[in-house]
């Protein structure tokens, strides 16, 4: 049965098997390759997208279950890659292989919407479902703090960043 | 694999139609890379070997090696750009296809990219810059000595302040004879503006926008989606399968058995399912029923390996790999410290599961593969499928993590075999369960160590019986050890002896192979010896390093043992002791610091871990200090810091809870629920400093990993008095009272 939903602001009707996980509908039917396949069982967070504003694992969520929902993928997070998290991630050179990062950013974006100035323990709690096999965790944490201060229009050095040195080094490179 | 490039082959210069300049090895190469869409499409601007300077001003630099997150797509072009003297931000960086005749070795393994390319890639850039200066001098009819490049792809005539852009000089430069790369002037390190600068990864803009980049993102028109189901017991054949039922399922286009062979690193037997979508292939797979033929390795298990190893350790070793003095004799009558250590099989679990897209048409195979070793993939496909190597094109696509897993190309030959059968493009994407159950595992290993210290607390004897896997005198892949591995040369009486048992489990290189296991065993045992000698663990190590007395070099042409440079290791050991405040801080009960060092992949790393064990046994890694020495310059400090911190956390992740268990010939674990990775909340601060040595820079992807594991287990001993002699840690009861 066709399912209607909104993806990155555009209304879509998908004629796919009801049991197809949202992840594969996004990747293959709508050609949105940002959400990634990592485990298929909700363990890694690589497939994270926003469903009605919440960060959700799309790999084990059947399309039929999100009829009429509002879906945002990393491709729809900002029009031009200027969401504070996207800016901070490049400034701090967060990625190693980069495979987990779309999921990391989407989870962090949902966190920042609820909690614009998250503490380290807010970050621990929110990000615990997102694995990074390359272990870029230090810079993910710094990136979230940095994005929070960009969003707050606070260009001063981010006092809460756990590695101000790396931030300074990365900025020096720009 | 690491043959050095012939400089005459390496650098040739020629013009391209349209007035551009190519510096590379051969012409007539058209990029058909997934990245090529960013480039000008005009055929005149088709990129070639390492550098292209187009008449429109665009400068392209080729990234020659596979990128799996280690950062070479950024750091290798930095070397060229530095000497070419161009502005980094103006460059186009393009990923090369696999073509070692043009690019030299293209392997992401062994932390070899930096030492192999440091010299030739800078020379490639320097030749380009010299040609630009010559072209400008001739254009102005002035001496070359009056001309200089300005760091922004221009040449200036100093006395008159006139300047010309490289783009304007390209056509003229193409008519000139290139200077000898071996003698071309290169910059002094003090002139570097790009080398040594923290430059963000070139793919970051795509990564943060979620644009297609990885192997799993490859789309080829008309492509179908494949599953390949292999036996849980490695290499077992298909006896029967419900193929007729599968073929009738939704979206399934074909289902068939692939005979495969018995080589664990080759194409193994299995059932291929090809469908019109990934999901339909998965649904069909869930309905697949295969009866697997009986297989001789179905009885093997981790428990049986362990039993066999215990038997071996109770008897004399089968062979001696390296000896100095007479360790067994020196241990007679001395007060001997003896301990047995072991570590488990491990999976790589890169976050992007193995995948490959392949198209076979008219006898030609084209593959898009996130591989670390394209050339061996080409050979494997050619030999297995009877295709001429020249008829195989390999596009190297960014890999979502490698860690050595993608040095094997099993997924490539599977995709190729399926594509050959169905004759349309096919994308094979493994499930995570496939990935965990069909890895090339870090081999398990078992050691009996005996050591003795004299009355002064000096280490006088070291004897290691290492039980590993292999047949005859050969080791299974990645299950061997180098004879001269530390502490050979640092103990007057030394023996490294081995015994091996056969193995029917695929094994391979995992980040810092051998070292990731050996460092745990050796640096833990050194800690035991330090305590037996009643010495501080850092001080005991300093004394060991001072005892360096290598054997005289062998006569004849045999391989020469490589020993580490004791002074460089002493340097990082002193630095990490200072950074961590070793021995200067009173620590509460349950908190301890441990130290370890290790030399691997030409890199020197010493690390200190502070850990706390609560009375109930809960372990917290409080902090890690890392001191490294990888030569004269850190090419990209941002990428380097990423690699070091990633390696350290990777080691902690392995030590805490990772283990692959073999039962009934198959892998028991299946996904991240039973093969856990470190998560955000378990991440300690990691402080990193580099010591600069006056030797060419070496690789960063691996050598920081090995010391962290014994530094952690030694910290646990300091905190609790419990000596950890096997991994992972979650199998130990750390409670204390
Ligand atoms: S792929 Fe969805 S959580 Fe791992
Ligand atoms: S950057 Fe590689 S998995 Fe996170």
Short mmCIF file of N, CA, C and O in Angstrom, two decimals, chain A residues 50 53 72-92 94 101-116 118 127 143-153, chain B residues 204-205 207-210:
data_model
loop_
_atom_site.label_atom_id
_atom_site.label_comp_id
_atom_site.label_asym_id
_atom_site.label_seq_id
_atom_site.Cartn_x
_atom_site.Cartn_y
_atom_site.Cartn_z
N UNK A 50 15.50 12.21 11.62
CA UNK A 50 14.48 12.79 12.49
C UNK A 50 13.09 12.39 12.01
O UNK A 50 12.78 12.51 10.82
N UNK A 53 10.77 15.35 14.48
CA UNK A 53 11.68 16.08 15.35
C UNK A 53 12.51 15.23 16.30
O UNK A 53 13.39 15.74 16.97
N UNK A 72 13.22 14.11 8.46
CA UNK A 72 14.35 14.93 8.01
C UNK A 72 15.59 14.06 8.05
O UNK A 72 15.88 13.41 9.06
N UNK A 73 16.33 14.06 6.94
CA UNK A 73 17.62 13.35 6.89
C UNK A 73 18.73 14.39 6.92
O UNK A 73 18.47 15.59 6.84
N UNK A 74 19.96 13.91 6.99
CA UNK A 74 21.10 14.83 7.01
C UNK A 74 21.07 15.77 5.79
O UNK A 74 21.45 16.94 5.89
N UNK A 75 20.56 15.27 4.68
CA UNK A 75 20.51 16.10 3.47
C UNK A 75 19.56 17.29 3.66
O UNK A 75 19.68 18.30 2.97
N UNK A 76 18.60 17.14 4.59
CA UNK A 76 17.64 18.20 4.80
C UNK A 76 17.90 19.01 6.06
O UNK A 76 17.09 19.87 6.44
N UNK A 77 19.01 18.74 6.72
CA UNK A 77 19.29 19.43 7.99
C UNK A 77 19.47 20.92 7.75
O UNK A 77 19.08 21.75 8.57
N UNK A 78 20.10 21.28 6.66
CA UNK A 78 20.21 22.68 6.27
C UNK A 78 20.24 22.70 4.75
O UNK A 78 20.54 21.70 4.11
N UNK A 79 19.94 23.86 4.19
CA UNK A 79 19.88 23.95 2.73
C UNK A 79 21.28 23.85 2.13
O UNK A 79 21.47 23.32 1.04
N UNK A 80 22.27 24.36 2.86
CA UNK A 80 23.59 24.54 2.24
C UNK A 80 24.73 24.09 3.14
O UNK A 80 25.86 24.59 3.02
N UNK A 81 24.45 23.18 4.06
CA UNK A 81 25.54 22.68 4.91
C UNK A 81 25.98 23.66 5.97
O UNK A 81 27.11 23.60 6.45
N UNK A 82 25.09 24.58 6.37
CA UNK A 82 25.48 25.61 7.34
C UNK A 82 24.82 25.45 8.70
O UNK A 82 24.85 26.36 9.53
N UNK A 83 24.20 24.32 8.95
CA UNK A 83 23.73 24.06 10.32
C UNK A 83 24.96 24.15 11.24
O UNK A 83 26.04 23.71 10.87
N UNK A 84 24.78 24.75 12.43
CA UNK A 84 25.95 24.91 13.32
C UNK A 84 26.75 23.62 13.52
O UNK A 84 27.97 23.66 13.64
N UNK A 85 26.06 22.48 13.57
CA UNK A 85 26.80 21.22 13.73
C UNK A 85 27.65 20.92 12.49
O UNK A 85 28.78 20.44 12.61
N UNK A 86 27.10 21.21 11.33
CA UNK A 86 27.88 20.96 10.10
C UNK A 86 29.09 21.88 10.02
O UNK A 86 30.16 21.49 9.56
N UNK A 87 28.91 23.10 10.48
CA UNK A 87 30.02 24.06 10.50
C UNK A 87 31.08 23.60 11.51
O UNK A 87 32.28 23.52 11.22
N UNK A 88 30.60 23.28 12.71
CA UNK A 88 31.53 22.88 13.77
C UNK A 88 32.28 21.61 13.39
O UNK A 88 33.47 21.48 13.65
N UNK A 89 31.58 20.66 12.77
CA UNK A 89 32.20 19.38 12.40
C UNK A 89 33.37 19.60 11.42
O UNK A 89 34.37 18.91 11.49
N UNK A 90 33.20 20.58 10.54
CA UNK A 90 34.29 20.84 9.58
C UNK A 90 35.41 21.63 10.24
O UNK A 90 36.58 21.39 10.02
N UNK A 91 35.01 22.59 11.07
CA UNK A 91 35.99 23.41 11.76
C UNK A 91 36.91 22.54 12.62
O UNK A 91 38.12 22.74 12.66
N UNK A 92 36.33 21.56 13.32
CA UNK A 92 37.11 20.73 14.24
C UNK A 92 37.64 19.46 13.58
O UNK A 92 38.29 18.65 14.23
N UNK A 94 36.17 16.67 12.62
CA UNK A 94 35.70 15.58 13.48
C UNK A 94 35.91 14.21 12.83
O UNK A 94 36.35 13.27 13.47
N UNK A 101 29.09 9.69 10.76
CA UNK A 101 28.91 11.09 11.15
C UNK A 101 27.54 11.67 10.83
O UNK A 101 27.05 12.54 11.55
N UNK A 102 26.91 11.21 9.77
CA UNK A 102 25.56 11.71 9.51
C UNK A 102 24.64 11.35 10.67
O UNK A 102 23.84 12.18 11.13
N UNK A 103 24.78 10.13 11.15
CA UNK A 103 23.97 9.71 12.29
C UNK A 103 24.31 10.49 13.55
O UNK A 103 23.42 10.88 14.32
N UNK A 104 25.61 10.71 13.75
CA UNK A 104 26.03 11.49 14.94
C UNK A 104 25.41 12.89 14.88
O UNK A 104 24.88 13.39 15.89
N UNK A 105 25.52 13.51 13.72
CA UNK A 105 25.04 14.89 13.59
C UNK A 105 23.52 14.95 13.78
O UNK A 105 23.01 15.86 14.45
N UNK A 106 22.80 13.97 13.25
CA UNK A 106 21.34 14.01 13.40
C UNK A 106 20.93 13.81 14.86
O UNK A 106 20.00 14.45 15.36
N UNK A 107 21.62 12.92 15.56
CA UNK A 107 21.32 12.75 16.99
C UNK A 107 21.66 14.02 17.76
O UNK A 107 20.88 14.49 18.61
N UNK A 108 22.80 14.61 17.43
CA UNK A 108 23.21 15.84 18.11
C UNK A 108 22.25 17.00 17.80
O UNK A 108 21.97 17.83 18.68
N UNK A 109 21.74 17.04 16.59
CA UNK A 109 20.82 18.12 16.22
C UNK A 109 19.54 18.04 17.04
O UNK A 109 19.00 19.07 17.49
N UNK A 110 19.06 16.82 17.25
CA UNK A 110 17.86 16.66 18.08
C UNK A 110 18.16 17.06 19.53
O UNK A 110 17.33 17.70 20.19
N UNK A 111 19.34 16.73 20.00
CA UNK A 111 19.74 17.12 21.35
C UNK A 111 19.76 18.65 21.48
O UNK A 111 19.21 19.21 22.43
N UNK A 112 20.40 19.32 20.52
CA UNK A 112 20.53 20.77 20.63
C UNK A 112 19.19 21.48 20.53
O UNK A 112 19.01 22.55 21.10
N UNK A 113 18.26 20.88 19.81
CA UNK A 113 16.94 21.50 19.73
C UNK A 113 16.26 21.49 21.11
O UNK A 113 15.65 22.46 21.52
N UNK A 114 16.42 20.39 21.83
CA UNK A 114 15.83 20.29 23.17
C UNK A 114 16.65 21.03 24.20
O UNK A 114 16.13 21.65 25.12
N UNK A 115 17.98 20.90 24.06
CA UNK A 115 18.90 21.39 25.08
C UNK A 115 19.97 22.23 24.40
O UNK A 115 21.01 21.71 24.02
N UNK A 116 19.73 23.51 24.23
CA UNK A 116 20.65 24.32 23.41
C UNK A 116 22.06 24.41 23.99
O UNK A 116 23.00 24.65 23.24
N UNK A 118 24.00 21.91 26.01
CA UNK A 118 24.09 20.63 26.73
C UNK A 118 25.36 20.53 27.58
O UNK A 118 26.40 21.05 27.22
N UNK A 127 24.11 10.79 23.15
CA UNK A 127 24.92 10.21 22.08
C UNK A 127 25.26 8.74 22.30
O UNK A 127 25.95 8.14 21.48
N UNK A 143 32.53 19.16 19.11
CA UNK A 143 31.72 19.68 18.02
C UNK A 143 30.34 20.10 18.49
O UNK A 143 29.79 21.12 18.03
N UNK A 144 29.76 19.32 19.40
CA UNK A 144 28.43 19.67 19.92
C UNK A 144 28.53 20.96 20.74
O UNK A 144 27.71 21.87 20.58
N UNK A 145 29.54 21.04 21.60
CA UNK A 145 29.72 22.28 22.37
C UNK A 145 29.96 23.47 21.44
O UNK A 145 29.41 24.56 21.64
N UNK A 146 30.78 23.24 20.45
CA UNK A 146 31.11 24.34 19.52
C UNK A 146 29.85 24.77 18.76
O UNK A 146 29.60 25.97 18.60
N UNK A 147 29.06 23.81 18.31
CA UNK A 147 27.84 24.14 17.57
C UNK A 147 26.89 24.91 18.47
O UNK A 147 26.22 25.85 18.03
N UNK A 148 26.84 24.51 19.74
CA UNK A 148 25.95 25.22 20.67
C UNK A 148 26.38 26.68 20.76
O UNK A 148 25.52 27.59 20.78
N UNK A 149 27.68 26.93 20.79
CA UNK A 149 28.08 28.34 20.90
C UNK A 149 27.93 29.07 19.57
O UNK A 149 27.62 30.26 19.56
N UNK A 150 28.10 28.37 18.46
CA UNK A 150 27.81 29.03 17.17
C UNK A 150 26.34 29.42 17.12
O UNK A 150 25.99 30.54 16.74
N UNK A 151 25.50 28.49 17.53
CA UNK A 151 24.05 28.75 17.49
C UNK A 151 23.69 29.92 18.40
O UNK A 151 22.78 30.69 18.11
N UNK A 152 24.41 30.04 19.51
CA UNK A 152 24.13 31.12 20.45
C UNK A 152 24.83 32.41 20.01
O UNK A 152 24.84 33.39 20.75
N UNK A 153 25.44 32.32 18.83
CA UNK A 153 26.12 33.49 18.28
C UNK A 153 27.25 33.96 19.20
O UNK A 153 27.52 35.14 19.33
N UNK B 204 35.41 16.22 4.14
CA UNK B 204 34.52 16.69 5.20
C UNK B 204 33.25 17.37 4.69
O UNK B 204 32.16 17.11 5.24
N UNK B 205 33.34 18.24 3.69
CA UNK B 205 32.09 18.89 3.24
C UNK B 205 31.04 17.89 2.78
O UNK B 205 29.84 18.07 3.04
N UNK B 207 30.91 14.71 3.79
CA UNK B 207 30.53 13.88 4.95
C UNK B 207 29.46 14.59 5.78
O UNK B 207 28.46 13.98 6.15
N UNK B 208 29.62 15.88 6.03
CA UNK B 208 28.65 16.54 6.91
C UNK B 208 27.33 16.82 6.21
O UNK B 208 26.34 17.12 6.87
N UNK B 209 27.31 16.72 4.89
CA UNK B 209 26.06 16.89 4.18
C UNK B 209 25.41 15.55 3.82
O UNK B 209 24.34 15.52 3.24
N UNK B 210 26.11 14.46 4.10
CA UNK B 210 25.56 13.14 3.77
C UNK B 210 25.55 12.84 2.28
O UNK B 210 24.72 12.06 1.80
#
